Tab-separated table of C-alpha atoms in Angstrom:
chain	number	residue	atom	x	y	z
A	375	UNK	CA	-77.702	27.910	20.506
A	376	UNK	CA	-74.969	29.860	18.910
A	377	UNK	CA	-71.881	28.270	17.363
A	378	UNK	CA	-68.356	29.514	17.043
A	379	UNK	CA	-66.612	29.470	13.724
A	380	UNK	CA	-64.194	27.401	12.963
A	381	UNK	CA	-60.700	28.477	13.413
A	382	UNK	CA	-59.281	28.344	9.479
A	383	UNK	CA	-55.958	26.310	9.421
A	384	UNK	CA	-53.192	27.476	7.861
A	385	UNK	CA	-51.173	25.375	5.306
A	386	UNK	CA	-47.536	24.333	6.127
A	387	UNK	CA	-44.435	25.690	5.016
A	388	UNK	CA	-43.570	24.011	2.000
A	389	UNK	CA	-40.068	23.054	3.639
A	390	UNK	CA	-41.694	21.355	7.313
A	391	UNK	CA	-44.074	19.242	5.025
A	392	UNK	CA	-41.477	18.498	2.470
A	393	UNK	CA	-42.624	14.379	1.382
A	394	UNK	CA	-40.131	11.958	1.497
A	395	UNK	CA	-39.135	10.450	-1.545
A	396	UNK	CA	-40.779	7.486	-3.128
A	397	UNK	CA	-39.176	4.341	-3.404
A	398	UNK	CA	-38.337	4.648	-6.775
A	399	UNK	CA	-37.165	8.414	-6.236
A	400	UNK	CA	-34.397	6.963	-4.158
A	401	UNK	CA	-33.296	4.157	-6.083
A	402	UNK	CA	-32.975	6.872	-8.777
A	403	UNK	CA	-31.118	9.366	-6.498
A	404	UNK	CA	-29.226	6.722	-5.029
A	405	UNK	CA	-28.033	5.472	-8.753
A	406	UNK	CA	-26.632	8.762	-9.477
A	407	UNK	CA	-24.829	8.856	-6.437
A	408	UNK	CA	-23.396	5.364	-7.047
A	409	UNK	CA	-22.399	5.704	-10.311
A	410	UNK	CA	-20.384	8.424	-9.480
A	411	UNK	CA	-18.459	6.598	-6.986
A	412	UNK	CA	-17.776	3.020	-8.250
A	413	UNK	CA	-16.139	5.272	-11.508
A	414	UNK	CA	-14.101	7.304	-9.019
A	415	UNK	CA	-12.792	4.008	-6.912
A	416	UNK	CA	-12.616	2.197	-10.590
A	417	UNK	CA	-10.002	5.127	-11.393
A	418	UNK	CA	-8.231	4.465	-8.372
A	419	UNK	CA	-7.952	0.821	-9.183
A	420	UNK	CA	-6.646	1.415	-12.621
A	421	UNK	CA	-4.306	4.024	-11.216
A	422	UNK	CA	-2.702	2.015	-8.199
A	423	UNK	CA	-2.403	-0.822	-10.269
A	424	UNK	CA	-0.372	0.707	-12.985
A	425	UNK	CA	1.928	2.541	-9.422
A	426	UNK	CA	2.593	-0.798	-8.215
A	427	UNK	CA	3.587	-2.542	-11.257
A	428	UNK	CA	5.578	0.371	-11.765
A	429	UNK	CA	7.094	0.092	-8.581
A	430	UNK	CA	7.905	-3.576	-9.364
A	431	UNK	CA	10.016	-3.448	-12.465
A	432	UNK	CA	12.087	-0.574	-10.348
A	433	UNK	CA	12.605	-2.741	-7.836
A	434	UNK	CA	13.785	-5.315	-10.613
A	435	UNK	CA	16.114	-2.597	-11.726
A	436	UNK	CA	17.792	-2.362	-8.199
A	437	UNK	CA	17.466	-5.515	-7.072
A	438	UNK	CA	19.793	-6.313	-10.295
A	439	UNK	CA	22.287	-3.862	-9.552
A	440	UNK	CA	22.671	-4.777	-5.987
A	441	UNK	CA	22.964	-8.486	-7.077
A	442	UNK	CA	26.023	-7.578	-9.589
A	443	UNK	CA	27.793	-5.326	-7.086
A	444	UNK	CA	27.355	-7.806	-4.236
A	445	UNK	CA	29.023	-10.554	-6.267
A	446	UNK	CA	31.440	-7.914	-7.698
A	447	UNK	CA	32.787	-7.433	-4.155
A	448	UNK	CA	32.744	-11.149	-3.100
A	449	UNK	CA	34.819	-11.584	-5.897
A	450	UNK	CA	37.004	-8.989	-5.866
A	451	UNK	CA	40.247	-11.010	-4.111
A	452	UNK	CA	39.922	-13.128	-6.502
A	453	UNK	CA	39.425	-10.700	-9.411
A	454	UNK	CA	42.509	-9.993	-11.851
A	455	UNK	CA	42.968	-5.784	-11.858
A	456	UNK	CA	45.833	-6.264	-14.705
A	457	UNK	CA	48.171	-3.076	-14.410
A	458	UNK	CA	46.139	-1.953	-11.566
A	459	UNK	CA	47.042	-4.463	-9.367
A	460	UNK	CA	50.022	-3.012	-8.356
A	461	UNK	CA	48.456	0.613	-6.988
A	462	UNK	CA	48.785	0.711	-3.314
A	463	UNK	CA	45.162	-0.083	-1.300
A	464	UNK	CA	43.688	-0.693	-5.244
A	465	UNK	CA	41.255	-3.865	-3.586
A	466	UNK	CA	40.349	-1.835	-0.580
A	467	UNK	CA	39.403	0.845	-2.308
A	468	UNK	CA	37.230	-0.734	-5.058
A	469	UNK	CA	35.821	-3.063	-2.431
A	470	UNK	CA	35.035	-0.033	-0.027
A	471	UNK	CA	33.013	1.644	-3.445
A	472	UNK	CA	31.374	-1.063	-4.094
A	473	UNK	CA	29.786	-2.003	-0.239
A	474	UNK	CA	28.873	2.078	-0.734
A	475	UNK	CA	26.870	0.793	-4.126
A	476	UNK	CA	25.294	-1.923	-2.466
A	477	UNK	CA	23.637	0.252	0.344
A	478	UNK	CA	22.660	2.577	-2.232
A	479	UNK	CA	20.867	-0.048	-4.362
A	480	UNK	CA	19.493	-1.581	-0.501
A	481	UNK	CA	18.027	1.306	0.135
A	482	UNK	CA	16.504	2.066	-3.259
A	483	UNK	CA	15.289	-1.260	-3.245
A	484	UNK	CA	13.045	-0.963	-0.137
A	485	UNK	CA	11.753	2.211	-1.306
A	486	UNK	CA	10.439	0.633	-4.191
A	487	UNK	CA	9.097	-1.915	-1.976
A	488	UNK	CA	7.612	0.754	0.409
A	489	UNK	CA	5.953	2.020	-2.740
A	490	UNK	CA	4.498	-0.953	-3.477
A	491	UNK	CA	2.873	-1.045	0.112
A	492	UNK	CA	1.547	2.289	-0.507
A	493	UNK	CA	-0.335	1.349	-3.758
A	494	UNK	CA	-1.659	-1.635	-2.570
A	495	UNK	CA	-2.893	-0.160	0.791
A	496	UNK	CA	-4.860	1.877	-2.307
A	497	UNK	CA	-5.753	-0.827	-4.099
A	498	UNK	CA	-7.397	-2.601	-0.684
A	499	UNK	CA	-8.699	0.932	0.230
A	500	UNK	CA	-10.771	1.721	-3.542
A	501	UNK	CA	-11.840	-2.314	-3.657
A	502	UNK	CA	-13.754	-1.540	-0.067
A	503	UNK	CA	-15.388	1.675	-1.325
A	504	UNK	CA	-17.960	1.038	-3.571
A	505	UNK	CA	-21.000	1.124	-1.490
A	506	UNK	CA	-22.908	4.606	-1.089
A	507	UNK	CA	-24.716	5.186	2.058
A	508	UNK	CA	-27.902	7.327	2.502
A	509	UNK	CA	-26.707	10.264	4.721
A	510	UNK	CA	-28.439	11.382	8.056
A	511	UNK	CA	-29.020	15.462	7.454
A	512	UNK	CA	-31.238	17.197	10.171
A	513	UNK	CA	-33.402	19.391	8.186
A	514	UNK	CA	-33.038	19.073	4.914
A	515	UNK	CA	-35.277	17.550	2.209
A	516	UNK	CA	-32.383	16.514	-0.390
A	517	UNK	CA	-30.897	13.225	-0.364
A	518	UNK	CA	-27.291	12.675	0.108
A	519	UNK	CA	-25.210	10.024	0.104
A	520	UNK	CA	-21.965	9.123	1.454
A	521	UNK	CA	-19.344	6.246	2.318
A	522	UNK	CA	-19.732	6.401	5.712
A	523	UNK	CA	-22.580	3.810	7.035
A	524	UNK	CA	-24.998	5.825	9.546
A	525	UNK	CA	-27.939	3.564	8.983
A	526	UNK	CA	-27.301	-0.381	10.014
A	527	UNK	CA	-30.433	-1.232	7.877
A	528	UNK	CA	-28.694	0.802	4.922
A	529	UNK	CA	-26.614	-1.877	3.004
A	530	UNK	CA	-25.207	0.704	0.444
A	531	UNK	CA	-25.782	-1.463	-2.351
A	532	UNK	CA	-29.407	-0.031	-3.726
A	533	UNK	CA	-31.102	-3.547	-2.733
A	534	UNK	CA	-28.860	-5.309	-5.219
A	535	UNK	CA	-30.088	-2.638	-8.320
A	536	UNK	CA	-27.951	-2.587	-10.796
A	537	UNK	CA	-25.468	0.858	-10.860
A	538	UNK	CA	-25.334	1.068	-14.569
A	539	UNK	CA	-27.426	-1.228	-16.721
A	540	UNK	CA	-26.429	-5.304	-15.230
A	541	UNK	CA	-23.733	-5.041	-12.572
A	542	UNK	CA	-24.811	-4.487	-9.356
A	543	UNK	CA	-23.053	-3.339	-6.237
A	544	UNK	CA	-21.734	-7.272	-4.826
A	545	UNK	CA	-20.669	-7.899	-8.944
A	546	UNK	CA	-18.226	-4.642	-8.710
A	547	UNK	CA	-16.921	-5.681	-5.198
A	548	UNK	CA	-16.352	-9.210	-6.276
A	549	UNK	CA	-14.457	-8.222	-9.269
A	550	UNK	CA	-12.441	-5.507	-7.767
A	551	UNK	CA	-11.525	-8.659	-4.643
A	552	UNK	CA	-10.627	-10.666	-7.533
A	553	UNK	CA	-8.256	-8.204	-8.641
A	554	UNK	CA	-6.801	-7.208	-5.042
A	555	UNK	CA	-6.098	-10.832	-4.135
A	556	UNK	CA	-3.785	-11.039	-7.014
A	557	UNK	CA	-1.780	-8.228	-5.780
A	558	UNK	CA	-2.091	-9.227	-1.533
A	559	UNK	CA	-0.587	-12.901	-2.949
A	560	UNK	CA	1.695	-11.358	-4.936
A	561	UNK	CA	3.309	-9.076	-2.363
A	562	UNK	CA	3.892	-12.073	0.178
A	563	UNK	CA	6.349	-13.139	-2.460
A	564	UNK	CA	7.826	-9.869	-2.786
A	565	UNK	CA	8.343	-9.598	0.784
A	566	UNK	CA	9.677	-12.743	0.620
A	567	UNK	CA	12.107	-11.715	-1.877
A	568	UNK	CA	13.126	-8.935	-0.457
A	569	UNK	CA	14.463	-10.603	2.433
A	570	UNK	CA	16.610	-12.735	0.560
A	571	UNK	CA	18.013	-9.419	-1.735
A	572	UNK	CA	18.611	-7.566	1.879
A	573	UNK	CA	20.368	-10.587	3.674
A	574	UNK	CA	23.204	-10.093	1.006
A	575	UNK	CA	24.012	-6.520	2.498
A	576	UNK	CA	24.592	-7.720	6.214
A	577	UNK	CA	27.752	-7.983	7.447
A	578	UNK	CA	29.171	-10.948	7.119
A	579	UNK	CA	30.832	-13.087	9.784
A	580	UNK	CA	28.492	-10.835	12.356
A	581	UNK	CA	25.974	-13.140	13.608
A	582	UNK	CA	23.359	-11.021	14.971
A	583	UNK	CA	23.352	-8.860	11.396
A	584	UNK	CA	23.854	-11.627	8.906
A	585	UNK	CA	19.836	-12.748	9.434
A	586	UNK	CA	16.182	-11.199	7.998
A	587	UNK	CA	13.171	-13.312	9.674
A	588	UNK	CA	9.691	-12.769	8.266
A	589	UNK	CA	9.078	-11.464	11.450
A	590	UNK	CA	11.216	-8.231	10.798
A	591	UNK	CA	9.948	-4.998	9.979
A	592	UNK	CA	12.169	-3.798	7.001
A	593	UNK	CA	10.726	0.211	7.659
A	594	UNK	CA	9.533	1.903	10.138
A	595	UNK	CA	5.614	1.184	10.218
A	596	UNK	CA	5.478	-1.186	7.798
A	597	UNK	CA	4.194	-3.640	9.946
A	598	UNK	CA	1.197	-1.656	10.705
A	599	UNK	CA	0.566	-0.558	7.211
A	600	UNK	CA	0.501	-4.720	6.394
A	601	UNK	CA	-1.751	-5.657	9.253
A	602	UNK	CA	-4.348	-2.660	8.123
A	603	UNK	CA	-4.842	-3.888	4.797
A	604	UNK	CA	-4.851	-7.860	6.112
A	605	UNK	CA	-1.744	-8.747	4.724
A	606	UNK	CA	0.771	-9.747	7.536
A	607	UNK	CA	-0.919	-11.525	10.550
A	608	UNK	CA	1.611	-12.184	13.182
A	609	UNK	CA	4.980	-13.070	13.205
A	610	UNK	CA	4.708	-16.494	11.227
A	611	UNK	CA	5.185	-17.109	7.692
A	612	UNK	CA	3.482	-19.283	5.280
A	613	UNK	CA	4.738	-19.570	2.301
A	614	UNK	CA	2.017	-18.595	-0.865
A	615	UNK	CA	0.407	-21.362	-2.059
A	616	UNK	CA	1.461	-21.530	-5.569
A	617	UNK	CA	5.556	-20.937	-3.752
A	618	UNK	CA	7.179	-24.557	-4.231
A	619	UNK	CA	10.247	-25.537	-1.892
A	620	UNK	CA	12.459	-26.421	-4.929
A	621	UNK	CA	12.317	-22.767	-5.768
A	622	UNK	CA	13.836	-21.577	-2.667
A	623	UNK	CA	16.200	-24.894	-2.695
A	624	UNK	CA	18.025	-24.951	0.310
A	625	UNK	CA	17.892	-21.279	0.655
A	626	UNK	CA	16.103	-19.757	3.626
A	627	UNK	CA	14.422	-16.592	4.234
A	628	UNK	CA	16.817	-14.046	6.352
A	629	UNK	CA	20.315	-16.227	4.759
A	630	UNK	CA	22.690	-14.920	2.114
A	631	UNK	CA	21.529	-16.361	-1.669
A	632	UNK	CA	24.226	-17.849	-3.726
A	633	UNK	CA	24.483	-16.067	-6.821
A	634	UNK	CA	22.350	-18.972	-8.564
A	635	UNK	CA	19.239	-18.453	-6.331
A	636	UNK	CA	19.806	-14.567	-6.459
A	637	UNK	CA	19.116	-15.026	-10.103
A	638	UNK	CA	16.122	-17.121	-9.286
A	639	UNK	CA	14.954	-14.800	-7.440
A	640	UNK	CA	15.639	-11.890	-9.920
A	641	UNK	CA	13.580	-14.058	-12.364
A	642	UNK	CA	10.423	-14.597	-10.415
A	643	UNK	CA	10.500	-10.999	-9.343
A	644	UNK	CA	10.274	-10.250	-12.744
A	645	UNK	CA	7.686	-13.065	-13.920
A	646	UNK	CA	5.143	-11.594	-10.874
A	647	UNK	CA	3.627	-15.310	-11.011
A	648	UNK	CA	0.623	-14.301	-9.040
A	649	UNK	CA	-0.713	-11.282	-11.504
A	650	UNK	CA	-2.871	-12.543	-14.607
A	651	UNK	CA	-2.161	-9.609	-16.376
A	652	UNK	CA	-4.772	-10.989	-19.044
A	653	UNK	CA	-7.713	-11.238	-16.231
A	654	UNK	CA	-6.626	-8.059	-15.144
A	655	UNK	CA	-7.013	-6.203	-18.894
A	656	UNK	CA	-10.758	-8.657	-19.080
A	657	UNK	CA	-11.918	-7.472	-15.710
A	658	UNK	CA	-11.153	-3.745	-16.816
A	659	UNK	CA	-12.659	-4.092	-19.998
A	660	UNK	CA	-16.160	-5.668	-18.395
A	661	UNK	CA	-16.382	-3.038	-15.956
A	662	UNK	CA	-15.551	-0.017	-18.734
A	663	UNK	CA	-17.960	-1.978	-21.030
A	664	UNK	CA	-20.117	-1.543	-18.591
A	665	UNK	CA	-19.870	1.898	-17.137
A	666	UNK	CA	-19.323	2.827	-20.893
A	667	UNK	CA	-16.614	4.813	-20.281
A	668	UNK	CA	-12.656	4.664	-20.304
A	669	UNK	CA	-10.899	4.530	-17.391
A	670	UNK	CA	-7.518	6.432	-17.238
């Protein structure tokens, strides 16, 4: 009985019978790709933090000037002009300058405020950032990575490897939370603030202009920028936790400060009592120890 030959098979492309990679070729892919994004959102970090804190002591810097020229206009009636007192309109005049300062400094105020927003919308944005996804590619055989999640069984964090040589994935998050949370508290009592430095521009003697409610959005889309990086929820305010009545005295968000709690208020801008600026330099100097490099 005759038999046929057996039809020879070819071998595949190299490319259609590319292997996956092995577990430990992925963890080692993966690593690389990690690395180089926890130091990218550890630069941002380091970067937003030094905007906003910038952006604080401007707003100092207004919020003093406004505070001087507000009182300097209450208490211009009063005020002795010496051989000026005698030129025709004199108070008017200097009053009318003055209210012109004070919506200058306003307004330079809440853009240092709106800055501050910015830069911690950054700070929230880098501190959610670290993981780094495997990346669905149709036909091809290298890895890539991204910070996009296509794969729900994909937790972005290597299995809990470590990136570098002890922290892993979880350790940087927690650290960079720790950090954000000082900055989320602190901005409450800026806001806060705020208010009370604003209420001193209204009009007063007009009711419906001489109040600011927590409720109030000082710019346009500033209360969507708050509620996107969980920082405003609803119209109700609770004061931060470490905020004691006898600060605020009597006073009341939204009414005009005396010149005593303005200057109370100028003081704990200044003091930012919710940043540990020492934690802060220790939790930058465990994660550059570790990444053994130098953030700027």
């Amino acid at each position: 009985m005759e038999t046929s030959a057996a039809t020879p098979t070819r071998p595949p492309h190299p490319a259609a019978a590319s292997p996956s990679p092995s577990p430990s070729s992925s963890l080692r892919l993966w690593r690389s790709a990690a690395q180089r994004n926890v130091r990218n959102q550890w630069s941002h970090l380091r970067t937003a933090k030094d905007q906003w804190l910038a952006a604080v002591a401007d707003g100092r810097s207004h919020a003093s000037a406004l505070v001087n020229t507000h009182f300097s206009r209450r208490n211009m009636p009063a005020t002795d002009l010496g051989v000026l007192k005698d030129m025709p309109g004199i108070r008017d005049k200097a009053n009318s300058k003055l209210a012109r300062r004070e919506e200058q400094y306003s307004g330079m105020l809440l853009s240092a405020y709106k800055e501050m927003v910015r830069q911690l919308s950054y700070l929230v944005k880098a501190s959610h950032s670290m993981r780094c996804f495997s990346k669905a590619t149709p036909n091809c055989s290298i890895m890539q990575f991204s910070d996009c999640q296509d794969d729900l069984n994909d937790s972005g964090d290597g299995g809990g490897a470590p990136v570098f040589k002890w922290f892993s994935i979880l350790e940087f998050e927690s650290l960079a939370q720790e950090l954000v949370e000082m900055f989320v508290s602190e901005q409450k009592l800026k806001r806060l603030l705020l208010l009370g430095f604003l209420s001193i521009t209204l009009n007063e003697g007009v009711e419906h202009q001489t109040s600011l409610d927590w409720g109030d959005e000082l710019y346009d889309g500033e209360s969507n920028k708050l509620q996107s990086i969980g920082l405003q929820s609803g119209d109700t305010y609770q004061l931060p936790e470490n905020w004691s009545a006898d600060i605020l005295g009597s006073q009341r968000p939204g009414n005009t400060p005396s010149h005593e709690v303005s200057q109370v208020y100028l003081t704990t801008w200044h003091t930012n009592m919710n940043i540990k600026l020492s934690r802060i330099d220790e939790i930058f100097e465990l994660v550059e120890e570790e990444m053994e490099i130098k953030l700027s």
